[in-house]
Short mmCIF file of C-alpha atoms and ligand atoms in Angstrom, two decimals:
data_model
loop_
_atom_site.label_atom_id
_atom_site.label_comp_id
_atom_site.label_asym_id
_atom_site.label_seq_id
_atom_site.Cartn_x
_atom_site.Cartn_y
_atom_site.Cartn_z
CA THR A 197 -0.30 17.08 -14.65
CA LYS A 198 -2.21 13.77 -14.54
CA VAL A 199 -0.56 10.40 -14.08
CA LEU A 200 -2.06 6.89 -14.31
CA LEU A 201 -0.24 4.30 -12.15
CA THR A 202 -1.17 0.63 -12.61
CA GLY A 203 -0.95 -1.87 -9.75
CA GLY A 204 -1.02 0.82 -7.06
CA SER A 205 -1.09 -1.73 -4.23
CA GLY A 206 2.28 -3.30 -5.10
CA PHE A 207 5.53 -2.98 -3.15
CA ILE A 208 7.26 -0.73 -5.71
CA ALA A 209 4.09 1.11 -6.77
CA THR A 210 3.34 2.10 -3.17
CA HIS A 211 6.61 4.06 -3.13
CA ILE A 212 5.94 5.56 -6.57
CA LEU A 213 2.53 6.69 -5.34
CA GLU A 214 4.06 8.35 -2.26
CA LEU A 215 6.46 10.29 -4.47
CA LEU A 216 3.69 11.34 -6.87
CA VAL A 217 1.61 12.58 -3.94
CA GLN A 218 4.60 14.50 -2.50
CA ARG A 219 5.17 16.17 -5.86
CA GLY A 220 1.55 17.24 -6.17
CA TYR A 221 0.52 15.23 -9.23
CA GLU A 222 -3.07 14.33 -9.95
CA ILE A 223 -3.07 10.54 -9.72
CA VAL A 224 -5.34 7.78 -10.95
CA THR A 225 -4.29 4.31 -9.86
CA THR A 226 -5.59 0.86 -10.71
CA VAL A 227 -6.03 -1.79 -8.01
CA ARG A 228 -7.78 -5.16 -8.04
CA SER A 229 -10.40 -4.49 -5.38
CA GLU A 230 -12.35 -1.79 -3.60
CA ASP A 231 -10.82 -2.97 -0.35
CA LYS A 232 -7.29 -2.13 -1.58
CA ALA A 233 -8.48 1.24 -2.88
CA ALA A 234 -9.95 2.06 0.54
CA LYS A 235 -6.63 1.37 2.31
CA ILE A 236 -4.67 3.58 -0.08
CA ARG A 237 -7.26 6.35 0.14
CA GLU A 238 -7.05 6.26 3.93
CA ALA A 239 -3.26 6.64 3.83
CA HIS A 240 -3.47 9.73 1.56
CA PRO A 241 -6.53 11.68 2.71
CA ASN A 242 -5.42 14.95 1.11
CA ALA A 243 -4.05 13.68 -2.19
CA LYS A 244 -5.55 14.30 -5.62
CA LEU A 245 -6.11 10.59 -6.00
CA SER A 246 -8.74 8.42 -7.64
CA PHE A 247 -9.09 4.72 -8.44
CA VAL A 248 -10.10 2.39 -11.22
CA ILE A 249 -10.71 -1.24 -10.29
CA VAL A 250 -8.96 -3.62 -12.72
CA PRO A 251 -9.34 -7.13 -11.32
CA ASP A 252 -7.24 -8.94 -13.92
CA ILE A 253 -4.75 -7.36 -16.30
CA ALA A 254 -4.65 -10.58 -18.35
CA GLN A 255 -7.97 -9.60 -19.96
CA PRO A 256 -7.29 -7.97 -23.36
CA ASP A 257 -9.72 -5.12 -22.59
CA ALA A 258 -8.55 -4.71 -18.97
CA PHE A 259 -7.43 -1.10 -19.38
CA ASP A 260 -9.99 0.16 -21.91
CA GLN A 261 -11.89 2.14 -19.26
CA ALA A 262 -8.92 2.99 -17.04
CA VAL A 263 -7.15 5.09 -19.68
CA LYS A 264 -10.22 7.19 -20.53
CA ILE A 265 -9.19 9.98 -18.19
CA PRO A 266 -9.62 13.48 -19.59
CA GLY A 267 -6.27 15.27 -19.70
CA LEU A 268 -4.12 12.21 -18.92
CA ASP A 269 -0.42 13.04 -19.50
CA PHE A 270 1.68 10.08 -18.36
CA VAL A 271 1.20 6.37 -17.65
CA LEU A 272 3.35 4.25 -15.33
CA HIS A 273 2.66 0.54 -15.85
CA THR A 274 4.00 -1.49 -12.92
CA ALA A 275 1.36 -4.22 -12.48
CA SER A 276 2.71 -7.68 -13.32
CA PRO A 277 2.85 -10.91 -11.32
CA PHE A 278 6.03 -11.28 -9.27
CA HIS A 279 5.52 -14.41 -7.19
CA PHE A 280 5.88 -18.13 -7.71
CA ASN A 281 2.63 -19.47 -6.28
CA TRP A 282 0.91 -20.19 -9.56
CA SER A 283 0.24 -23.46 -11.29
CA ASP A 284 -0.42 -22.47 -14.90
CA ALA A 285 2.35 -20.36 -16.43
CA LYS A 286 0.31 -19.14 -19.36
CA THR A 287 -2.83 -17.87 -17.68
CA GLU A 288 -1.40 -16.83 -14.32
CA LEU A 289 1.99 -15.36 -15.30
CA LEU A 290 2.65 -14.87 -19.01
CA ASP A 291 -0.79 -13.55 -20.00
CA PRO A 292 -0.99 -10.90 -17.25
CA ALA A 293 2.61 -9.78 -17.88
CA ILE A 294 2.52 -9.71 -21.68
CA THR A 295 -1.13 -9.03 -22.53
CA GLY A 296 -1.23 -6.60 -19.60
CA THR A 297 1.53 -4.57 -21.27
CA THR A 298 0.34 -4.71 -24.86
CA SER A 299 -3.29 -4.06 -23.96
CA ILE A 300 -2.53 -0.90 -22.02
CA LEU A 301 -0.42 0.45 -24.91
CA LYS A 302 -3.22 -0.30 -27.38
CA ALA A 303 -5.82 1.29 -25.12
CA ILE A 304 -3.73 4.47 -24.75
CA LYS A 305 -3.21 4.74 -28.50
CA LYS A 306 -6.95 4.30 -29.07
CA SER A 307 -8.45 6.39 -26.28
CA ALA A 308 -5.83 8.64 -24.65
CA PRO A 309 -4.33 10.84 -27.37
CA GLY A 310 -2.88 13.30 -24.84
CA VAL A 311 -0.49 10.80 -23.26
CA LYS A 312 3.08 11.86 -23.98
CA ARG A 313 5.06 9.05 -22.36
CA VAL A 314 4.54 5.55 -20.97
CA VAL A 315 6.97 4.13 -18.40
CA VAL A 316 6.93 0.33 -18.11
CA THR A 317 8.46 -1.51 -15.15
CA SER A 318 10.61 -4.16 -16.76
CA SER A 319 13.45 -5.98 -15.01
CA PHE A 320 17.11 -6.93 -15.05
CA VAL A 321 15.83 -10.41 -15.94
CA SER A 322 15.08 -9.01 -19.42
CA MET A 323 18.85 -8.47 -19.81
CA ILE A 324 20.37 -11.74 -18.64
CA SER A 325 21.14 -15.17 -20.03
CA ALA A 326 22.56 -18.33 -18.47
CA ALA A 327 25.83 -17.70 -20.32
CA THR A 328 26.31 -14.02 -19.50
CA LEU A 329 25.58 -14.61 -15.80
CA GLN A 330 28.53 -17.04 -15.73
CA ASP A 331 30.95 -14.73 -17.55
CA PRO A 332 33.39 -12.95 -15.18
CA ASN A 333 34.25 -10.40 -17.89
CA LYS A 334 30.67 -9.46 -18.66
CA VAL A 335 29.52 -5.92 -17.81
CA PHE A 336 25.72 -5.69 -17.95
CA SER A 337 24.13 -2.59 -19.44
CA GLU A 338 21.06 -1.48 -21.38
CA SER A 339 22.37 -3.10 -24.56
CA ASP A 340 21.82 -6.61 -23.15
CA TRP A 341 18.76 -8.71 -23.92
CA ASN A 342 17.57 -12.02 -22.52
CA PRO A 343 17.44 -14.46 -25.49
CA ASN A 344 14.67 -16.65 -23.97
CA THR A 345 11.58 -17.16 -26.09
CA TYR A 346 7.92 -17.33 -25.13
CA GLU A 347 8.04 -21.14 -25.44
CA ASP A 348 10.87 -21.30 -22.86
CA GLY A 349 8.36 -19.92 -20.38
CA LEU A 350 6.12 -22.95 -20.75
CA LYS A 351 8.72 -25.64 -19.98
CA GLY A 352 8.06 -25.89 -16.25
CA ASP A 353 10.94 -23.93 -14.66
CA LYS A 354 9.30 -21.20 -12.58
CA ILE A 355 12.30 -18.87 -12.49
CA ILE A 356 12.75 -19.07 -16.26
CA ALA A 357 9.01 -18.51 -16.69
CA TYR A 358 9.20 -15.26 -14.66
CA ARG A 359 12.20 -14.11 -16.70
CA VAL A 360 10.30 -14.85 -19.92
CA SER A 361 7.23 -12.97 -18.68
CA LYS A 362 9.26 -9.79 -18.20
CA THR A 363 11.43 -10.19 -21.30
CA VAL A 364 8.58 -10.80 -23.73
CA ALA A 365 6.49 -8.04 -22.14
CA GLU A 366 9.30 -5.52 -22.56
CA ARG A 367 10.17 -6.67 -26.08
CA SER A 368 6.49 -6.40 -27.06
CA ALA A 369 6.35 -2.84 -25.72
CA TRP A 370 9.35 -1.72 -27.79
CA GLU A 371 7.93 -3.46 -30.86
CA PHE A 372 4.59 -1.74 -30.32
CA VAL A 373 6.06 1.78 -30.35
CA GLU A 374 8.26 0.98 -33.31
CA GLU A 375 5.45 -0.49 -35.42
CA GLU A 376 2.48 1.60 -34.31
CA LYS A 377 4.20 4.99 -33.94
CA PRO A 378 1.72 6.01 -31.23
CA ASN A 379 1.19 9.43 -29.60
CA PHE A 380 3.62 8.56 -26.77
CA ASP A 381 7.21 7.48 -26.38
CA LEU A 382 8.37 4.65 -24.13
CA VAL A 383 10.77 4.29 -21.20
CA THR A 384 11.51 1.02 -19.42
CA ILE A 385 12.93 0.74 -15.92
CA ASN A 386 14.96 -2.45 -15.47
CA PRO A 387 15.79 -3.08 -11.80
CA PRO A 388 17.43 -6.19 -10.36
CA LEU A 389 16.24 -7.45 -6.93
CA VAL A 390 14.50 -4.60 -5.14
CA PHE A 391 14.98 -4.31 -1.36
CA GLY A 392 13.92 -1.62 1.10
CA PRO A 393 11.15 -0.59 3.45
CA ILE A 394 7.62 -1.88 3.12
CA VAL A 395 4.73 0.52 3.58
CA HIS A 396 2.70 -0.76 6.49
CA HIS A 397 -0.81 0.19 5.57
CA LEU A 398 -0.71 -2.21 2.64
CA ASN A 399 1.92 -4.87 2.93
CA SER A 400 1.58 -7.57 5.57
CA LEU A 401 4.36 -9.88 6.70
CA SER A 402 2.42 -12.99 5.72
CA ALA A 403 2.18 -11.71 2.15
CA ILE A 404 5.57 -10.03 1.90
CA ASN A 405 6.62 -9.14 -1.63
CA THR A 406 8.95 -11.69 -3.21
CA SER A 407 12.16 -9.65 -3.24
CA ASN A 408 12.00 -8.89 0.50
CA GLU A 409 11.40 -12.49 1.62
CA ARG A 410 15.06 -12.93 2.58
CA TYR A 411 14.82 -10.03 5.05
CA VAL A 412 11.87 -11.65 6.82
CA ASP A 413 13.81 -14.94 6.96
CA LEU A 414 16.82 -13.13 8.44
CA ILE A 415 15.00 -11.37 11.27
CA GLN A 416 12.88 -14.42 12.04
CA GLY A 417 16.07 -16.41 12.72
CA LYS A 418 16.10 -18.65 9.64
CA TRP A 419 19.77 -17.85 8.92
CA LYS A 420 20.84 -18.37 12.54
CA ASP A 421 22.75 -21.62 11.85
CA GLU A 422 23.63 -21.09 8.21
CA ILE A 423 23.21 -18.07 5.96
CA LEU A 424 21.38 -19.20 2.85
CA PRO A 425 23.06 -18.75 -0.53
CA SER A 426 21.84 -15.90 -2.70
CA ILE A 427 19.61 -17.38 -5.37
CA GLY A 428 19.38 -15.81 -8.81
CA THR A 429 21.60 -12.81 -9.32
CA ASN A 430 23.69 -10.76 -6.91
CA PHE A 431 22.54 -7.31 -8.00
CA TRP A 432 20.14 -5.14 -6.02
CA VAL A 433 18.60 -1.66 -5.73
CA ASP A 434 16.57 0.16 -3.05
CA VAL A 435 12.84 0.55 -3.71
CA ARG A 436 12.98 4.33 -3.15
CA ASP A 437 15.51 4.67 -5.97
CA VAL A 438 13.29 2.54 -8.23
CA ALA A 439 10.35 4.81 -7.41
CA LEU A 440 12.43 7.89 -8.14
CA ALA A 441 13.54 6.35 -11.44
CA HIS A 442 9.91 5.95 -12.54
CA VAL A 443 9.06 9.56 -11.73
CA ALA A 444 12.26 10.98 -13.26
CA ALA A 445 11.56 8.84 -16.34
CA PHE A 446 8.53 10.98 -17.22
CA GLU A 447 9.71 14.27 -15.70
CA LYS A 448 12.94 14.36 -17.73
CA PRO A 449 12.39 14.83 -21.46
CA ASP A 450 15.81 13.26 -22.28
CA ALA A 451 14.76 9.92 -20.84
CA GLY A 452 12.35 9.23 -23.73
CA GLY A 453 12.92 6.14 -25.85
CA GLN A 454 15.43 4.54 -23.49
CA ARG A 455 15.69 1.60 -21.12
CA PHE A 456 17.38 2.15 -17.76
CA PHE A 457 19.32 -0.48 -15.82
CA CYS A 458 18.56 0.76 -12.30
CA VAL A 459 21.11 -1.09 -10.19
CA ALA A 460 22.72 0.17 -6.97
CA GLY A 461 25.37 -2.54 -6.75
CA LYS A 462 26.19 -6.12 -5.87
CA PHE A 463 25.14 -7.82 -2.65
CA SER A 464 25.56 -11.12 -0.84
CA ASN A 465 23.29 -12.46 1.87
CA ARG A 466 26.39 -12.45 4.10
CA GLU A 467 26.72 -8.66 3.68
CA ILE A 468 23.04 -8.19 4.50
CA ALA A 469 23.47 -10.28 7.66
CA ALA A 470 26.55 -8.23 8.65
CA ALA A 471 24.69 -4.91 8.19
CA ALA A 472 21.81 -6.26 10.30
CA ARG A 473 24.16 -7.51 13.04
CA LYS A 474 25.93 -4.15 13.26
CA ASN A 475 22.75 -2.06 13.47
CA PHE A 476 20.32 -4.24 15.44
CA PRO A 477 22.15 -5.59 18.53
CA GLY A 478 18.74 -6.22 20.09
CA LEU A 479 18.09 -8.90 17.46
CA LYS A 480 21.16 -10.97 18.28
CA ASP A 481 19.11 -14.08 19.11
CA LYS A 482 17.84 -14.10 15.53
CA ILE A 483 20.70 -12.70 13.44
CA PRO A 484 23.61 -15.07 12.68
CA SER A 485 26.86 -14.37 14.55
CA VAL A 486 30.00 -13.55 12.59
CA GLU A 487 31.17 -17.21 12.84
CA VAL A 488 28.10 -18.59 11.06
CA LYS A 489 28.96 -19.83 7.59
CA GLY A 490 27.27 -19.27 4.24
CA GLY A 491 25.75 -16.52 2.13
CA ASP A 492 28.97 -15.64 0.29
CA TYR A 493 29.14 -14.48 -3.32
CA PRO A 494 29.11 -17.27 -5.92
CA PRO A 495 32.46 -17.86 -7.70
CA VAL A 496 31.45 -15.65 -10.65
CA VAL A 497 29.65 -12.31 -10.36
CA PRO A 498 29.71 -10.22 -13.54
CA GLY A 499 30.00 -6.44 -13.61
CA TYR A 500 27.40 -3.75 -14.21
CA ASP A 501 27.20 -0.27 -15.68
CA ASN A 502 24.55 2.05 -14.24
CA THR A 503 25.91 5.25 -15.80
CA ARG A 504 22.82 5.97 -17.88
CA ALA A 505 20.38 5.80 -14.95
CA THR A 506 22.76 7.75 -12.70
CA GLU A 507 23.24 10.55 -15.22
CA VAL A 508 19.93 10.82 -17.06
CA LEU A 509 17.60 10.03 -14.16
CA GLY A 510 19.83 11.71 -11.55
CA ILE A 511 19.89 8.93 -8.97
CA ASN A 512 22.24 8.96 -6.00
CA TRP A 513 22.02 5.25 -5.11
CA ILE A 514 21.04 4.32 -1.55
CA ASN A 515 23.63 1.92 -0.11
CA LEU A 516 23.03 -1.60 1.20
CA GLU A 517 23.53 -0.74 4.87
CA LYS A 518 20.96 2.08 4.84
CA SER A 519 18.53 -0.03 2.82
CA THR A 520 18.96 -2.91 5.28
CA VAL A 521 18.41 -0.68 8.33
CA ASP A 522 15.30 0.98 6.90
CA ASN A 523 13.91 -2.33 5.64
CA ILE A 524 14.33 -4.14 8.97
CA THR A 525 12.92 -1.12 10.85
CA SER A 526 9.83 -1.28 8.63
CA LEU A 527 9.44 -5.04 9.11
CA LEU A 528 9.72 -4.70 12.91
CA ALA A 529 7.08 -1.96 12.84
CA ALA A 530 4.87 -4.35 10.84
CA GLY A 531 5.19 -6.91 13.63
CA ALA A 532 8.09 -9.15 12.59
P1 NDP B 883 4.17 -6.79 -6.01
O1 NDP B 883 3.77 -8.23 -6.05
O2 NDP B 883 4.17 -6.10 -4.72
O3 NDP B 883 3.30 -5.95 -7.05
C1 NDP B 883 2.74 -6.48 -8.20
C2 NDP B 883 1.50 -5.69 -8.54
O4 NDP B 883 0.90 -6.21 -9.73
C3 NDP B 883 0.44 -5.78 -7.45
O5 NDP B 883 -0.23 -4.53 -7.35
C4 NDP B 883 -0.49 -6.85 -8.00
O6 NDP B 883 -1.80 -6.75 -7.47
C5 NDP B 883 -0.45 -6.53 -9.47
N1 NDP B 883 -0.86 -7.68 -10.27
C6 NDP B 883 -0.19 -8.84 -10.45
N2 NDP B 883 -0.90 -9.67 -11.24
C7 NDP B 883 -2.03 -9.02 -11.57
C8 NDP B 883 -3.17 -9.35 -12.37
N3 NDP B 883 -3.28 -10.52 -13.00
N4 NDP B 883 -4.16 -8.42 -12.47
C9 NDP B 883 -4.08 -7.24 -11.84
N5 NDP B 883 -3.02 -6.87 -11.09
C10 NDP B 883 -2.02 -7.75 -10.95
O7 NDP B 883 5.63 -6.77 -6.67
P2 NDP B 883 6.65 -5.57 -6.96
O8 NDP B 883 6.15 -4.30 -6.47
O9 NDP B 883 7.96 -6.07 -6.53
O10 NDP B 883 6.63 -5.59 -8.56
C11 NDP B 883 6.18 -4.48 -9.33
C12 NDP B 883 6.80 -4.56 -10.69
O11 NDP B 883 8.21 -4.51 -10.58
C13 NDP B 883 6.49 -5.84 -11.48
O12 NDP B 883 6.34 -5.47 -12.84
C14 NDP B 883 7.76 -6.66 -11.30
O13 NDP B 883 7.94 -7.58 -12.35
C15 NDP B 883 8.80 -5.56 -11.33
N6 NDP B 883 10.08 -5.90 -10.73
C16 NDP B 883 10.19 -6.19 -9.39
C17 NDP B 883 11.42 -6.48 -8.83
C18 NDP B 883 11.58 -6.78 -7.38
O14 NDP B 883 12.65 -7.26 -6.98
N7 NDP B 883 10.61 -6.49 -6.53
C19 NDP B 883 12.65 -6.52 -9.66
C20 NDP B 883 12.42 -6.16 -11.05
C21 NDP B 883 11.19 -5.87 -11.55
P3 NDP B 883 -2.21 -7.58 -6.14
O15 NDP B 883 -1.19 -7.26 -5.09
O16 NDP B 883 -3.55 -7.08 -5.83
O17 NDP B 883 -2.15 -9.02 -6.55
#
């Protein structure tokens, strides 16, 4: 069985790749440079693994060559910008997210007739709205959609722009399969904030992925006098469960045609600090003591329903304490 994984150097994709290697799949992955390919190759010397260099997924023909793999069965599309150091929303965020998604679907339809399923990494941000996040009676599930439009992404708010990039990309993918009736069906994986161990051969502390930044702050002592509030939403999931969700999404026939809200639970920065304090007594100069204030839940945190992902994808969610321990262990090994 042959699988194409886009963005193979990313935080989540690194874990997907490890799982694909463990399960013996033949893997082709896209990365932006030969240098990144070399590092991944070195980490998996015995894997059935090859590379296609795709420097910029915002180009409409970015994937035209990458999908021309004889016998390709499944495609996992994870590449999309998840950082806030850009200056032009359209060219640096929205185009890569949205065009990146539509162009790979078009390329598969045109040149990869054997592909049976495409799994797209979407996000919980495609499900939220300002109003629902403030509603104590709301229970988020796969039936929820972010109402933001493309134009909302161009108004200057960087968080909104990221949410729009994921929402419009996912919406475009569902529209594509509905209108084009291609050779494949679609699954989307919609995780909230993803925490968990980094893989050292690729991820450096200076360029830590966005969702793990708070863990670096914690163990570098930035919460020592006050635990920062949790920004955004208070839902999380471990990266290993997100990786498993992507693999189960193509291994399990029943998953076809569905979106999956892959959420392990709620978190506060205060709970993360407590789990760190309990398990890393050697870091007590950096980790806030129990008296330090801050990091509590906001007044309203809505509910969630992860039944579909639990049952269809078969995930036994990793808990926050284990995720915290494994994450901090990985950051210390990387030199934090
Ligand atoms: P990373 O930043 O680690 O990974 C993003 C990947 O996309 C990298 O491989 C990156 O390549 C690639 N990429 C970004 N822009 C381009 C571009 N213009 N051209 C080519 N490649 C590009 O983040 P994550 O692993 O966290 O994110 C992976 C996916 O998961 C994204 O779709 C993200 O939206 C989604 N997601 C992440 C969540 C999280 O909390 N981490 C939560 C919900 C969804 P390079 O590193 O070389 O720039």
